[in-house]
Amino acid sequence: MSGETIVKQFFGMSQSGDLKEAVSGLSNPQLIMLLSNSEQFESHVKTLQGMYPKVPSIGCAGMSYSTKIVEKGVSVLAFYDGVTVAVNVLEQASVMPVKYIQRLEKDVETVRASSNDTICIDFCSGNDACVLNTFYSVLKRGGISLVGGTAEDGKVSVNGKMYQDAAVYALVKNQNGRVKAYKENIYHQKGNYRFVASGTDKANYVIGRLNGKPARQVYQDLLHISEQEIQTQTFKNPFGKINGTDTCIISIKEVNGNALSCYRQVNDSDVLIMLELGDYRSIVRRTIQTIRQDFPRISAVFSINCLFRYLLFTENHYMQEYLHEMAALGNHAGVVGYGEHYNNQFVNQSMTCVVFE
């Protein structure tokens, strides 16, 4: 491997939102990801473009982390050496992202993307399931993986331009090694309950009834909780939707009369199961072990952790320990998402990540 350039990942942050402090020490980046608080996002996007006008960049509003969490400030994550990059945007995410599909097709050709060395990282403003179908229709042809997440307040950017209804993406090819995407689920099935959803409102992610009974009542009765407890109970007991051998996690957002509003779409006749929180500390260790077995040498790890995982881990005084454990893999950094993307799946309460050899 001597003489070959290895991907390097830079992470700089400012808890007070000072972009100059965050980019201090960054030179010759090949891709910049801006992760900023919602209030300063627009000005940070413009300022960053002025500082690095020729460097491809994508950005989103949200919290970020490396060995510490950045809640309200700004951070900059960059790759340099050993990567080929293309960035772009699929506009009109809420209506017709497929209209812009040729941009992605062209970028896949430009970077000469292939399944074992290229990842697509995306930040999305919403309508995730539809956007992911669009991405996947192109990426699956080359077996290219995708990881990403939903931005806070739907704010995303690409090359100095801000969008409110779009998915921005970076195709990143590792010139001298592999890349691989992972997804971590810290929940497992509770009991043998099967619920058929009905009375759903697809546009607003509402579940009206489960097995013909009001969804709120079913959830409360099963877990013996009050209506007030539903919103926080979802940390321990979200719903799951079985997808082949996989389970997609569905978080409850709030009570809506006798219905439940969720963070992802549920359709009439969808079959749901009840999930419960597992031993997340040992699940995290298992994920780390799997990654280590797959990659004896790691140059960078970029992850997206769900806001609900962040809240759960923080509540249980585990967040700092978690970041410490992930850092032991190598150079690890990431963003807190409002929903996570893994290939063509839109999931909640999960972690997705990409590892660069």
PDB file of C-alpha atoms in Angstrom, residues 54-320:
ATOM      1  CA  LYS A  54     -13.790  25.633  -5.863  1.00  0.00           C
ATOM      2  CA  VAL A  55     -14.447  22.799  -3.401  1.00  0.00           C
ATOM      3  CA  PRO A  56     -17.612  20.708  -3.823  1.00  0.00           C
ATOM      4  CA  SER A  57     -19.763  20.971  -0.704  1.00  0.00           C
ATOM      5  CA  ILE A  58     -23.072  19.817   0.728  1.00  0.00           C
ATOM      6  CA  GLY A  59     -24.637  20.897   3.979  1.00  0.00           C
ATOM      7  CA  CYS A  60     -27.564  20.478   6.319  1.00  0.00           C
ATOM      8  CA  ALA A  61     -28.966  22.041   9.457  1.00  0.00           C
ATOM      9  CA  GLY A  62     -28.541  19.798  12.474  1.00  0.00           C
ATOM     10  CA  MET A  63     -26.372  18.747  15.370  1.00  0.00           C
ATOM     11  CA  SER A  64     -23.080  16.984  14.749  1.00  0.00           C
ATOM     12  CA  TYR A  65     -20.383  15.122  16.623  1.00  0.00           C
ATOM     13  CA  SER A  66     -16.946  13.621  16.641  1.00  0.00           C
ATOM     14  CA  THR A  67     -15.697  12.905  20.155  1.00  0.00           C
ATOM     15  CA  LYS A  68     -18.022  15.655  21.437  1.00  0.00           C
ATOM     16  CA  ILE A  69     -21.503  16.682  20.426  1.00  0.00           C
ATOM     17  CA  VAL A  70     -22.079  20.073  18.775  1.00  0.00           C
ATOM     18  CA  GLU A  71     -25.626  21.064  19.661  1.00  0.00           C
ATOM     19  CA  LYS A  72     -26.004  24.676  18.601  1.00  0.00           C
ATOM     20  CA  GLY A  73     -22.739  25.578  16.884  1.00  0.00           C
ATOM     21  CA  VAL A  74     -21.251  24.631  13.552  1.00  0.00           C
ATOM     22  CA  SER A  75     -18.955  21.900  12.352  1.00  0.00           C
ATOM     23  CA  VAL A  76     -17.173  21.122   9.140  1.00  0.00           C
ATOM     24  CA  LEU A  77     -16.417  17.606   8.024  1.00  0.00           C
ATOM     25  CA  ALA A  78     -14.129  17.221   5.042  1.00  0.00           C
ATOM     26  CA  PHE A  79     -12.440  14.489   3.035  1.00  0.00           C
ATOM     27  CA  TYR A  80      -9.071  15.077   1.451  1.00  0.00           C
ATOM     28  CA  ASP A  81      -6.574  12.856  -0.391  1.00  0.00           C
ATOM     29  CA  GLY A  82      -7.646   9.736  -2.191  1.00  0.00           C
ATOM     30  CA  VAL A  83     -11.246  10.528  -3.078  1.00  0.00           C
ATOM     31  CA  THR A  84     -13.129  11.405  -6.261  1.00  0.00           C
ATOM     32  CA  VAL A  85     -16.276  13.424  -5.606  1.00  0.00           C
ATOM     33  CA  ALA A  86     -19.379  14.759  -7.345  1.00  0.00           C
ATOM     34  CA  VAL A  87     -22.068  16.795  -5.573  1.00  0.00           C
ATOM     35  CA  ASN A  88     -25.518  17.765  -6.790  1.00  0.00           C
ATOM     36  CA  VAL A  89     -29.171  18.257  -5.902  1.00  0.00           C
ATOM     37  CA  LEU A  90     -32.500  16.619  -6.658  1.00  0.00           C
ATOM     38  CA  GLU A  91     -34.985  19.479  -6.473  1.00  0.00           C
ATOM     39  CA  GLN A  92     -38.754  19.471  -5.880  1.00  0.00           C
ATOM     40  CA  ALA A  93     -38.327  16.657  -3.350  1.00  0.00           C
ATOM     41  CA  SER A  94     -41.926  16.955  -2.192  1.00  0.00           C
ATOM     42  CA  VAL A  95     -43.411  16.661  -5.673  1.00  0.00           C
ATOM     43  CA  MET A  96     -41.125  15.214  -8.296  1.00  0.00           C
ATOM     44  CA  PRO A  97     -37.475  14.546  -7.475  1.00  0.00           C
ATOM     45  CA  VAL A  98     -37.343  12.043 -10.362  1.00  0.00           C
ATOM     46  CA  LYS A  99     -37.373  15.019 -12.748  1.00  0.00           C
ATOM     47  CA  TYR A 100     -33.704  15.600 -11.832  1.00  0.00           C
ATOM     48  CA  ILE A 101     -32.565  12.005 -12.060  1.00  0.00           C
ATOM     49  CA  GLN A 102     -30.229  12.640 -14.995  1.00  0.00           C
ATOM     50  CA  ARG A 103     -27.959  14.674 -12.715  1.00  0.00           C
ATOM     51  CA  LEU A 104     -27.368  11.590 -10.613  1.00  0.00           C
ATOM     52  CA  GLU A 105     -26.898   9.333 -13.644  1.00  0.00           C
ATOM     53  CA  LYS A 106     -24.281  11.704 -15.013  1.00  0.00           C
ATOM     54  CA  ASP A 107     -22.464  11.987 -11.675  1.00  0.00           C
ATOM     55  CA  VAL A 108     -22.325   8.200 -11.297  1.00  0.00           C
ATOM     56  CA  GLU A 109     -20.544   8.088 -14.668  1.00  0.00           C
ATOM     57  CA  THR A 110     -18.265  11.023 -13.854  1.00  0.00           C
ATOM     58  CA  VAL A 111     -16.840   9.503 -10.669  1.00  0.00           C
ATOM     59  CA  ARG A 112     -16.862   6.027 -12.241  1.00  0.00           C
ATOM     60  CA  ALA A 113     -18.797   4.782  -9.248  1.00  0.00           C
ATOM     61  CA  SER A 114     -18.701   1.094  -8.419  1.00  0.00           C
ATOM     62  CA  SER A 115     -20.239  -1.007  -5.687  1.00  0.00           C
ATOM     63  CA  ASN A 116     -17.190  -1.717  -3.544  1.00  0.00           C
ATOM     64  CA  ASP A 117     -15.554   1.710  -3.517  1.00  0.00           C
ATOM     65  CA  THR A 118     -18.313   4.348  -3.843  1.00  0.00           C
ATOM     66  CA  ILE A 119     -20.913   5.709  -1.419  1.00  0.00           C
ATOM     67  CA  CYS A 120     -23.718   8.199  -1.911  1.00  0.00           C
ATOM     68  CA  ILE A 121     -24.209  10.477   1.118  1.00  0.00           C
ATOM     69  CA  ASP A 122     -27.436  12.496   1.081  1.00  0.00           C
ATOM     70  CA  PHE A 123     -29.132  15.174   3.177  1.00  0.00           C
ATOM     71  CA  CYS A 124     -32.827  15.571   2.554  1.00  0.00           C
ATOM     72  CA  SER A 125     -35.476  18.167   3.380  1.00  0.00           C
ATOM     73  CA  GLY A 126     -38.352  15.661   3.584  1.00  0.00           C
ATOM     74  CA  ASN A 127     -40.552  13.282   1.574  1.00  0.00           C
ATOM     75  CA  ASP A 128     -37.719  10.845   2.193  1.00  0.00           C
ATOM     76  CA  ALA A 129     -39.311   7.615   0.953  1.00  0.00           C
ATOM     77  CA  CYS A 130     -40.042   9.111  -2.465  1.00  0.00           C
ATOM     78  CA  VAL A 131     -36.583  10.692  -2.702  1.00  0.00           C
ATOM     79  CA  LEU A 132     -34.908   7.404  -1.761  1.00  0.00           C
ATOM     80  CA  ASN A 133     -36.823   5.540  -4.465  1.00  0.00           C
ATOM     81  CA  THR A 134     -35.452   8.041  -6.965  1.00  0.00           C
ATOM     82  CA  PHE A 135     -31.869   7.622  -5.716  1.00  0.00           C
ATOM     83  CA  TYR A 136     -32.191   3.861  -5.613  1.00  0.00           C
ATOM     84  CA  SER A 137     -33.509   3.548  -9.157  1.00  0.00           C
ATOM     85  CA  VAL A 138     -30.089   4.803 -10.325  1.00  0.00           C
ATOM     86  CA  LEU A 139     -27.762   3.497  -7.610  1.00  0.00           C
ATOM     87  CA  LYS A 140     -29.042  -0.099  -7.608  1.00  0.00           C
ATOM     88  CA  ARG A 141     -27.850  -0.563 -11.208  1.00  0.00           C
ATOM     89  CA  GLY A 142     -24.269  -0.291  -9.993  1.00  0.00           C
ATOM     90  CA  GLY A 143     -24.910  -1.758  -6.548  1.00  0.00           C
ATOM     91  CA  ILE A 144     -23.908   1.558  -4.931  1.00  0.00           C
ATOM     92  CA  SER A 145     -24.879   2.060  -1.297  1.00  0.00           C
ATOM     93  CA  LEU A 146     -26.423   5.179   0.193  1.00  0.00           C
ATOM     94  CA  VAL A 147     -26.452   6.603   3.706  1.00  0.00           C
ATOM     95  CA  GLY A 148     -27.992   9.883   4.744  1.00  0.00           C
ATOM     96  CA  GLY A 149     -30.532  11.687   6.832  1.00  0.00           C
ATOM     97  CA  THR A 150     -33.222  14.307   7.160  1.00  0.00           C
ATOM     98  CA  ALA A 151     -32.121  17.860   7.938  1.00  0.00           C
ATOM     99  CA  GLU A 152     -33.457  19.984  10.769  1.00  0.00           C
ATOM    100  CA  ASP A 153     -36.127  22.407   9.490  1.00  0.00           C
ATOM    101  CA  GLY A 154     -35.627  20.898   6.020  1.00  0.00           C
ATOM    102  CA  LYS A 155     -32.579  23.083   5.327  1.00  0.00           C
ATOM    103  CA  VAL A 156     -29.961  21.703   2.945  1.00  0.00           C
ATOM    104  CA  SER A 157     -27.318  23.198   0.664  1.00  0.00           C
ATOM    105  CA  VAL A 158     -25.000  22.368  -2.199  1.00  0.00           C
ATOM    106  CA  ASN A 159     -22.069  24.459  -3.436  1.00  0.00           C
ATOM    107  CA  GLY A 160     -23.108  27.606  -1.582  1.00  0.00           C
ATOM    108  CA  LYS A 161     -26.779  27.499  -2.529  1.00  0.00           C
ATOM    109  CA  MET A 162     -29.493  26.792   0.005  1.00  0.00           C
ATOM    110  CA  TYR A 163     -32.577  24.655  -0.729  1.00  0.00           C
ATOM    111  CA  GLN A 164     -35.736  24.011   1.314  1.00  0.00           C
ATOM    112  CA  ASP A 165     -37.344  21.314  -0.791  1.00  0.00           C
ATOM    113  CA  ALA A 166     -34.571  19.104  -2.073  1.00  0.00           C
ATOM    114  CA  ALA A 167     -32.150  16.274  -1.476  1.00  0.00           C
ATOM    115  CA  VAL A 168     -28.474  17.169  -1.827  1.00  0.00           C
ATOM    116  CA  TYR A 169     -25.903  14.449  -2.270  1.00  0.00           C
ATOM    117  CA  ALA A 170     -22.227  13.686  -2.578  1.00  0.00           C
ATOM    118  CA  LEU A 171     -20.974  10.676  -4.488  1.00  0.00           C
ATOM    119  CA  VAL A 172     -17.660   9.760  -2.900  1.00  0.00           C
ATOM    120  CA  LYS A 173     -15.318   7.230  -4.475  1.00  0.00           C
ATOM    121  CA  ASN A 174     -12.438   5.850  -2.451  1.00  0.00           C
ATOM    122  CA  GLN A 175      -9.562   5.725  -4.941  1.00  0.00           C
ATOM    123  CA  ASN A 176      -7.497   3.131  -3.092  1.00  0.00           C
ATOM    124  CA  GLY A 177      -9.796   1.059  -0.946  1.00  0.00           C
ATOM    125  CA  ARG A 178     -13.260  -0.190  -0.214  1.00  0.00           C
ATOM    126  CA  VAL A 179     -16.283   1.526   1.304  1.00  0.00           C
ATOM    127  CA  LYS A 180     -19.160  -0.163   3.051  1.00  0.00           C
ATOM    128  CA  ALA A 181     -22.457   1.009   4.541  1.00  0.00           C
ATOM    129  CA  TYR A 182     -23.902  -0.300   7.808  1.00  0.00           C
ATOM    130  CA  LYS A 183     -27.149   0.078   9.712  1.00  0.00           C
ATOM    131  CA  GLU A 184     -27.596  -0.458  13.438  1.00  0.00           C
ATOM    132  CA  ASN A 185     -30.898  -1.312  15.074  1.00  0.00           C
ATOM    133  CA  ILE A 186     -31.056  -1.362  18.882  1.00  0.00           C
ATOM    134  CA  TYR A 187     -34.640  -2.697  18.990  1.00  0.00           C
ATOM    135  CA  HIS A 188     -36.157  -6.172  18.744  1.00  0.00           C
ATOM    136  CA  GLN A 189     -39.684  -7.520  18.496  1.00  0.00           C
ATOM    137  CA  LYS A 190     -41.872  -7.435  21.623  1.00  0.00           C
ATOM    138  CA  GLY A 191     -44.265 -10.371  21.881  1.00  0.00           C
ATOM    139  CA  ASN A 192     -46.011 -11.777  18.832  1.00  0.00           C
ATOM    140  CA  TYR A 193     -48.262  -8.830  18.181  1.00  0.00           C
ATOM    141  CA  ARG A 194     -49.286  -8.148  14.611  1.00  0.00           C
ATOM    142  CA  PHE A 195     -51.169  -4.967  13.777  1.00  0.00           C
ATOM    143  CA  VAL A 196     -52.843  -4.194  10.470  1.00  0.00           C
ATOM    144  CA  ALA A 197     -52.945  -0.429   9.942  1.00  0.00           C
ATOM    145  CA  SER A 198     -56.024   1.316   8.570  1.00  0.00           C
ATOM    146  CA  GLY A 199     -57.487   4.822   8.511  1.00  0.00           C
ATOM    147  CA  THR A 200     -54.023   6.096   7.643  1.00  0.00           C
ATOM    148  CA  ASP A 201     -53.278   9.563   6.325  1.00  0.00           C
ATOM    149  CA  LYS A 202     -50.272   8.994   4.102  1.00  0.00           C
ATOM    150  CA  ALA A 203     -49.459  12.668   3.578  1.00  0.00           C
ATOM    151  CA  ASN A 204     -49.279  13.362   7.310  1.00  0.00           C
ATOM    152  CA  TYR A 205     -47.862   9.991   8.439  1.00  0.00           C
ATOM    153  CA  VAL A 206     -50.925   9.266  10.601  1.00  0.00           C
ATOM    154  CA  ILE A 207     -52.097   5.809  11.780  1.00  0.00           C
ATOM    155  CA  GLY A 208     -55.820   5.910  12.522  1.00  0.00           C
ATOM    156  CA  ARG A 209     -56.541   2.332  13.549  1.00  0.00           C
ATOM    157  CA  LEU A 210     -54.681  -0.874  14.375  1.00  0.00           C
ATOM    158  CA  ASN A 211     -56.627  -4.114  13.903  1.00  0.00           C
ATOM    159  CA  GLY A 212     -59.743  -1.964  13.642  1.00  0.00           C
ATOM    160  CA  LYS A 213     -59.308  -0.224  17.024  1.00  0.00           C
ATOM    161  CA  PRO A 214     -58.135   3.373  17.623  1.00  0.00           C
ATOM    162  CA  ALA A 215     -54.317   3.369  17.324  1.00  0.00           C
ATOM    163  CA  ARG A 216     -53.771   5.490  20.427  1.00  0.00           C
ATOM    164  CA  GLN A 217     -55.884   3.120  22.567  1.00  0.00           C
ATOM    165  CA  VAL A 218     -54.108   0.015  21.242  1.00  0.00           C
ATOM    166  CA  TYR A 219     -50.668   1.452  22.039  1.00  0.00           C
ATOM    167  CA  GLN A 220     -51.720   2.641  25.512  1.00  0.00           C
ATOM    168  CA  ASP A 221     -53.459  -0.606  26.474  1.00  0.00           C
ATOM    169  CA  LEU A 222     -50.601  -2.784  25.323  1.00  0.00           C
ATOM    170  CA  LEU A 223     -47.973  -0.857  27.295  1.00  0.00           C
ATOM    171  CA  HIS A 224     -50.182   0.184  30.236  1.00  0.00           C
ATOM    172  CA  ILE A 225     -49.301   3.852  29.919  1.00  0.00           C
ATOM    173  CA  SER A 226     -51.159   7.151  30.037  1.00  0.00           C
ATOM    174  CA  GLU A 227     -51.749   9.303  26.972  1.00  0.00           C
ATOM    175  CA  GLN A 228     -49.154  11.785  28.292  1.00  0.00           C
ATOM    176  CA  GLU A 229     -46.468   9.090  28.272  1.00  0.00           C
ATOM    177  CA  ILE A 230     -46.889   8.075  24.628  1.00  0.00           C
ATOM    178  CA  GLN A 231     -44.469  10.624  23.177  1.00  0.00           C
ATOM    179  CA  THR A 232     -41.503   9.500  25.304  1.00  0.00           C
ATOM    180  CA  GLN A 233     -42.505   5.817  25.350  1.00  0.00           C
ATOM    181  CA  THR A 234     -41.576   5.629  21.667  1.00  0.00           C
ATOM    182  CA  PHE A 235     -37.897   5.742  22.732  1.00  0.00           C
ATOM    183  CA  LYS A 236     -38.466   2.330  24.298  1.00  0.00           C
ATOM    184  CA  ASN A 237     -41.306   1.006  22.144  1.00  0.00           C
ATOM    185  CA  PRO A 238     -41.501   2.235  18.571  1.00  0.00           C
ATOM    186  CA  PHE A 239     -43.439   0.350  15.910  1.00  0.00           C
ATOM    187  CA  GLY A 240     -41.673  -1.794  13.348  1.00  0.00           C
ATOM    188  CA  LYS A 241     -42.568  -2.658   9.791  1.00  0.00           C
ATOM    189  CA  ILE A 242     -41.156  -5.912   8.472  1.00  0.00           C
ATOM    190  CA  ASN A 243     -39.380  -5.470   5.183  1.00  0.00           C
ATOM    191  CA  GLY A 244     -38.100  -8.847   3.993  1.00  0.00           C
ATOM    192  CA  THR A 245     -35.570  -9.965   6.602  1.00  0.00           C
ATOM    193  CA  ASP A 246     -35.268  -6.413   7.864  1.00  0.00           C
ATOM    194  CA  THR A 247     -37.317  -4.274  10.247  1.00  0.00           C
ATOM    195  CA  CYS A 248     -37.924  -0.601   9.561  1.00  0.00           C
ATOM    196  CA  ILE A 249     -38.415   1.376  12.755  1.00  0.00           C
ATOM    197  CA  ILE A 250     -41.334   3.804  12.941  1.00  0.00           C
ATOM    198  CA  SER A 251     -41.220   6.422  15.708  1.00  0.00           C
ATOM    199  CA  ILE A 252     -44.331   7.997  17.131  1.00  0.00           C
ATOM    200  CA  LYS A 253     -44.315  11.768  16.857  1.00  0.00           C
ATOM    201  CA  GLU A 254     -47.439  12.693  18.824  1.00  0.00           C
ATOM    202  CA  VAL A 255     -50.992  11.809  19.742  1.00  0.00           C
ATOM    203  CA  ASN A 256     -53.521  13.057  17.217  1.00  0.00           C
ATOM    204  CA  GLY A 257     -56.984  12.611  18.763  1.00  0.00           C
ATOM    205  CA  ASN A 258     -57.456   8.837  18.760  1.00  0.00           C
ATOM    206  CA  ALA A 259     -54.794   8.448  16.089  1.00  0.00           C
ATOM    207  CA  LEU A 260     -50.991   8.495  16.229  1.00  0.00           C
ATOM    208  CA  SER A 261     -48.795  10.735  14.077  1.00  0.00           C
ATOM    209  CA  CYS A 262     -45.475   9.127  13.145  1.00  0.00           C
ATOM    210  CA  TYR A 263     -42.129  10.139  11.639  1.00  0.00           C
ATOM    211  CA  ARG A 264     -42.510   7.973   8.588  1.00  0.00           C
ATOM    212  CA  GLN A 265     -45.312   6.916   6.326  1.00  0.00           C
ATOM    213  CA  VAL A 266     -47.624   4.047   7.147  1.00  0.00           C
ATOM    214  CA  ASN A 267     -50.140   2.852   4.580  1.00  0.00           C
ATOM    215  CA  ASP A 268     -53.462   1.052   4.909  1.00  0.00           C
ATOM    216  CA  SER A 269     -52.930  -2.734   5.200  1.00  0.00           C
ATOM    217  CA  ASP A 270     -49.301  -2.346   6.335  1.00  0.00           C
ATOM    218  CA  VAL A 271     -48.517  -4.965   8.947  1.00  0.00           C
ATOM    219  CA  LEU A 272     -46.753  -3.512  11.986  1.00  0.00           C
ATOM    220  CA  ILE A 273     -45.111  -5.125  14.991  1.00  0.00           C
ATOM    221  CA  MET A 274     -44.258  -3.704  18.404  1.00  0.00           C
ATOM    222  CA  LEU A 275     -40.578  -3.228  19.175  1.00  0.00           C
ATOM    223  CA  GLU A 276     -38.707  -2.874  22.448  1.00  0.00           C
ATOM    224  CA  LEU A 277     -35.322  -1.462  23.316  1.00  0.00           C
ATOM    225  CA  GLY A 278     -32.537  -4.028  23.533  1.00  0.00           C
ATOM    226  CA  ASP A 279     -29.213  -3.939  25.360  1.00  0.00           C
ATOM    227  CA  TYR A 280     -27.912  -1.063  23.245  1.00  0.00           C
ATOM    228  CA  ARG A 281     -24.455  -1.023  24.851  1.00  0.00           C
ATOM    229  CA  SER A 282     -23.721  -4.569  23.711  1.00  0.00           C
ATOM    230  CA  ILE A 283     -25.397  -3.987  20.318  1.00  0.00           C
ATOM    231  CA  VAL A 284     -23.085  -1.010  19.726  1.00  0.00           C
ATOM    232  CA  ARG A 285     -20.073  -3.134  20.707  1.00  0.00           C
ATOM    233  CA  ARG A 286     -21.227  -5.833  18.280  1.00  0.00           C
ATOM    234  CA  THR A 287     -21.523  -3.315  15.435  1.00  0.00           C
ATOM    235  CA  ILE A 288     -18.014  -2.035  16.164  1.00  0.00           C
ATOM    236  CA  GLN A 289     -16.705  -5.602  16.223  1.00  0.00           C
ATOM    237  CA  THR A 290     -18.355  -6.373  12.855  1.00  0.00           C
ATOM    238  CA  ILE A 291     -16.818  -3.263  11.304  1.00  0.00           C
ATOM    239  CA  ARG A 292     -13.386  -4.210  12.672  1.00  0.00           C
ATOM    240  CA  GLN A 293     -13.650  -7.701  11.189  1.00  0.00           C
ATOM    241  CA  ASP A 294     -14.653  -6.273   7.793  1.00  0.00           C
ATOM    242  CA  PHE A 295     -11.977  -3.564   7.873  1.00  0.00           C
ATOM    243  CA  PRO A 296      -8.645  -4.275   9.550  1.00  0.00           C
ATOM    244  CA  ARG A 297      -7.562  -0.795   8.391  1.00  0.00           C
ATOM    245  CA  ILE A 298      -9.997   2.106   8.640  1.00  0.00           C
ATOM    246  CA  SER A 299      -9.282   5.597   7.382  1.00  0.00           C
ATOM    247  CA  ALA A 300     -12.649   7.239   8.174  1.00  0.00           C
ATOM    248  CA  VAL A 301     -16.139   6.557   9.511  1.00  0.00           C
ATOM    249  CA  PHE A 302     -19.075   8.897   8.816  1.00  0.00           C
ATOM    250  CA  SER A 303     -22.357   8.192  10.612  1.00  0.00           C
ATOM    251  CA  ILE A 304     -25.897   9.485  10.948  1.00  0.00           C
ATOM    252  CA  ASN A 305     -27.494   8.982  14.359  1.00  0.00           C
ATOM    253  CA  CYS A 306     -31.185   9.543  14.900  1.00  0.00           C
ATOM    254  CA  LEU A 307     -32.271  12.438  17.098  1.00  0.00           C
ATOM    255  CA  PHE A 308     -34.209   9.923  19.220  1.00  0.00           C
ATOM    256  CA  ARG A 309     -31.094   7.799  19.747  1.00  0.00           C
ATOM    257  CA  TYR A 310     -29.254  10.945  20.770  1.00  0.00           C
ATOM    258  CA  LEU A 311     -32.014  11.800  23.274  1.00  0.00           C
ATOM    259  CA  LEU A 312     -32.164   8.233  24.586  1.00  0.00           C
ATOM    260  CA  PHE A 313     -28.385   7.960  24.955  1.00  0.00           C
ATOM    261  CA  THR A 314     -28.179  11.391  26.596  1.00  0.00           C
ATOM    262  CA  GLU A 315     -30.980  10.573  29.023  1.00  0.00           C
ATOM    263  CA  ASN A 316     -29.111   7.412  30.011  1.00  0.00           C
ATOM    264  CA  HIS A 317     -25.736   9.207  30.278  1.00  0.00           C
ATOM    265  CA  TYR A 318     -24.341   7.068  27.470  1.00  0.00           C
ATOM    266  CA  MET A 319     -23.827   9.579  24.647  1.00  0.00           C
ATOM    267  CA  GLN A 320     -20.290  10.560  25.575  1.00  0.00           C
TER     268      GLN A 320
END
